[in-house]
Amino acid sequence: MSDCIFCKIAAGEIPSKKLYEDDEMLVFLDITPMAPVHYLVIPKKHIQSLLELEEADTALLGRLFFKAQEIAKEKGCEEKGGRFVINAKTDGGQTVDHLHIHFLGGRALGWPPG
Ligand code: AMP
Ligand code: ZN
């Protein structure tokens, strides 16, 4: 989508601090980190939110989560863990309308979210 900031990041039109990239996904640091470890995993394909996921995208979503947990381990979060989050739409607090998994780690996180 031409006006989507994460599509532009995926296309290299907007810079990002990349942790991983392949043909179908990109992992980059969140610009406003909410924890010592905070990165985003996005599909290069524009999917507006988890609520727009199509059945054909289920394997892709699995690969996004697999990569998200691999990088969490690389970042030293295997023992203490962290949080894998997908915000969806208005009530979920989604601010960028391109599906993304947040990983937050490196500190204890409160629950429930405010
Ligand atoms: P959400 O509120 O779940 O839609 O999350 C969007 C996330 O994208 C927020 O945590 C923002 O800090 C992050 N973000 C927005 N613009 C950028 C950018 N240019 N580079 C990296 N992260 C960004
Ligand atoms: Zn997009």
Short mmCIF file of C-alpha atoms and ligand atoms in Angstrom, two decimals:
data_model
loop_
_atom_site.label_atom_id
_atom_site.label_comp_id
_atom_site.label_asym_id
_atom_site.label_seq_id
_atom_site.Cartn_x
_atom_site.Cartn_y
_atom_site.Cartn_z
CA MET A 1 0.00 0.00 0.00
CA SER A 2 1.52 3.28 -1.12
CA ASP A 3 0.77 5.33 2.01
CA CYS A 4 1.66 2.64 4.55
CA ILE A 5 4.74 3.41 6.63
CA PHE A 6 5.59 -0.27 7.20
CA CYS A 7 5.27 -1.04 3.46
CA LYS A 8 7.73 1.81 2.92
CA ILE A 9 10.08 0.36 5.54
CA ALA A 10 9.76 -3.08 3.92
CA ALA A 11 10.60 -1.53 0.54
CA GLY A 12 13.62 0.29 1.99
CA GLU A 13 12.08 3.71 1.27
CA ILE A 14 12.12 4.62 4.97
CA PRO A 15 15.19 3.60 7.00
CA SER A 16 14.96 1.15 9.87
CA LYS A 17 17.34 -0.69 12.17
CA LYS A 18 16.99 -4.15 10.68
CA LEU A 19 17.59 -7.29 12.69
CA TYR A 20 16.53 -9.75 9.99
CA GLU A 21 15.14 -9.75 6.47
CA ASP A 22 14.11 -12.32 3.90
CA ASP A 23 11.72 -12.43 0.94
CA GLU A 24 8.59 -12.37 3.05
CA MET A 25 9.37 -10.63 6.34
CA LEU A 26 11.36 -7.92 8.03
CA VAL A 27 12.37 -7.54 11.67
CA PHE A 28 13.43 -4.10 12.90
CA LEU A 29 13.78 -2.15 16.11
CA ASP A 30 10.77 -0.21 17.32
CA ILE A 31 11.48 3.52 17.03
CA THR A 32 9.95 4.12 20.48
CA PRO A 33 11.12 1.18 22.55
CA MET A 34 8.92 0.30 25.51
CA ALA A 35 11.39 -2.22 26.92
CA PRO A 36 15.15 -2.84 26.70
CA VAL A 37 14.40 -5.30 23.88
CA HIS A 38 11.60 -4.14 21.56
CA TYR A 39 11.40 -5.08 17.93
CA LEU A 40 8.70 -5.58 15.33
CA VAL A 41 8.19 -8.49 12.95
CA ILE A 42 6.21 -7.62 9.83
CA PRO A 43 5.20 -9.45 6.68
CA LYS A 44 6.34 -7.62 3.54
CA LYS A 45 2.85 -8.26 2.20
CA HIS A 46 0.41 -5.60 3.34
CA ILE A 47 -2.12 -7.13 5.73
CA GLN A 48 -4.06 -4.43 7.55
CA SER A 49 -4.48 -6.23 10.87
CA LEU A 50 -4.89 -9.68 12.34
CA LEU A 51 -8.60 -9.25 11.68
CA GLU A 52 -7.90 -9.16 7.95
CA LEU A 53 -5.82 -12.36 8.00
CA GLU A 54 -6.77 -14.75 5.22
CA GLU A 55 -6.53 -18.50 5.56
CA ALA A 56 -3.77 -18.51 2.95
CA ASP A 57 -1.68 -16.35 5.32
CA THR A 58 -1.72 -18.75 8.27
CA ALA A 59 1.59 -20.42 7.43
CA LEU A 60 3.19 -16.99 6.95
CA LEU A 61 1.96 -15.94 10.39
CA GLY A 62 3.52 -19.07 11.86
CA ARG A 63 6.85 -18.20 10.26
CA LEU A 64 6.63 -14.64 11.61
CA PHE A 65 6.14 -15.99 15.14
CA PHE A 66 8.90 -18.55 14.68
CA LYS A 67 11.34 -15.80 13.69
CA ALA A 68 10.07 -13.57 16.52
CA GLN A 69 10.96 -16.23 19.11
CA GLU A 70 14.29 -17.06 17.46
CA ILE A 71 15.37 -13.43 17.74
CA ALA A 72 14.08 -13.19 21.32
CA LYS A 73 16.47 -16.03 22.17
CA GLU A 74 19.32 -14.33 20.29
CA LYS A 75 18.62 -11.20 22.36
CA GLY A 76 19.02 -13.13 25.61
CA CYS A 77 15.33 -13.39 26.49
CA GLU A 78 15.01 -17.19 26.46
CA GLU A 79 15.22 -17.70 30.21
CA LYS A 80 13.06 -14.82 31.45
CA GLY A 81 10.82 -14.51 28.40
CA GLY A 82 8.92 -11.45 27.35
CA ARG A 83 5.77 -10.58 25.48
CA PHE A 84 4.70 -11.26 21.90
CA VAL A 85 1.91 -8.79 21.10
CA ILE A 86 -0.33 -8.05 18.14
CA ASN A 87 -2.49 -4.98 18.63
CA ALA A 88 -5.54 -4.89 16.37
CA LYS A 89 -7.60 -1.89 15.36
CA THR A 90 -8.90 0.91 17.57
CA ASP A 91 -9.64 -0.88 20.83
CA GLY A 92 -6.40 -2.84 20.52
CA GLY A 93 -4.38 0.35 20.24
CA GLN A 94 -3.09 -0.37 16.74
CA THR A 95 -1.48 2.80 15.38
CA VAL A 96 0.11 1.43 12.20
CA ASP A 97 -2.36 -0.40 9.99
CA HIS A 98 0.05 -3.08 8.76
CA LEU A 99 0.09 -6.33 10.73
CA HIS A 100 3.07 -6.52 13.09
CA ILE A 101 4.18 -8.63 16.02
CA HIS A 102 5.84 -6.71 18.85
CA PHE A 103 8.37 -8.48 21.02
CA LEU A 104 9.12 -6.80 24.34
CA GLY A 105 11.67 -8.20 26.73
CA GLY A 106 14.48 -7.35 29.09
CA ARG A 107 12.27 -6.24 31.97
CA ALA A 108 9.24 -7.51 33.86
CA LEU A 109 6.03 -6.38 32.15
CA GLY A 110 2.76 -5.62 33.91
CA TRP A 111 -0.52 -7.38 33.28
CA PRO A 112 -3.25 -6.60 32.41
CA PRO A 113 -2.43 -3.82 29.96
CA GLY A 114 -3.96 -0.45 30.80
P1 AMP B 1 0.99 -0.45 17.21
O1 AMP B 1 0.64 0.67 18.16
O2 AMP B 1 0.78 -1.81 17.75
O3 AMP B 1 0.34 -0.23 15.86
O4 AMP B 1 2.56 -0.34 17.02
C1 AMP B 1 3.17 0.47 16.09
C2 AMP B 1 4.59 0.58 16.51
O5 AMP B 1 5.34 1.07 15.41
C3 AMP B 1 4.83 1.56 17.68
O6 AMP B 1 5.42 0.86 18.76
C4 AMP B 1 5.76 2.60 17.08
O7 AMP B 1 6.74 3.04 17.98
C5 AMP B 1 6.38 1.85 15.90
N1 AMP B 1 6.84 2.68 14.80
C6 AMP B 1 6.16 3.67 14.17
N2 AMP B 1 6.91 4.19 13.20
C7 AMP B 1 8.08 3.50 13.19
C8 AMP B 1 9.27 3.58 12.41
N3 AMP B 1 9.41 4.45 11.43
N4 AMP B 1 10.28 2.72 12.70
C9 AMP B 1 10.14 1.82 13.71
N5 AMP B 1 9.05 1.70 14.47
C10 AMP B 1 8.03 2.54 14.23
ZN ZN B 2 1.62 -1.87 4.62
#
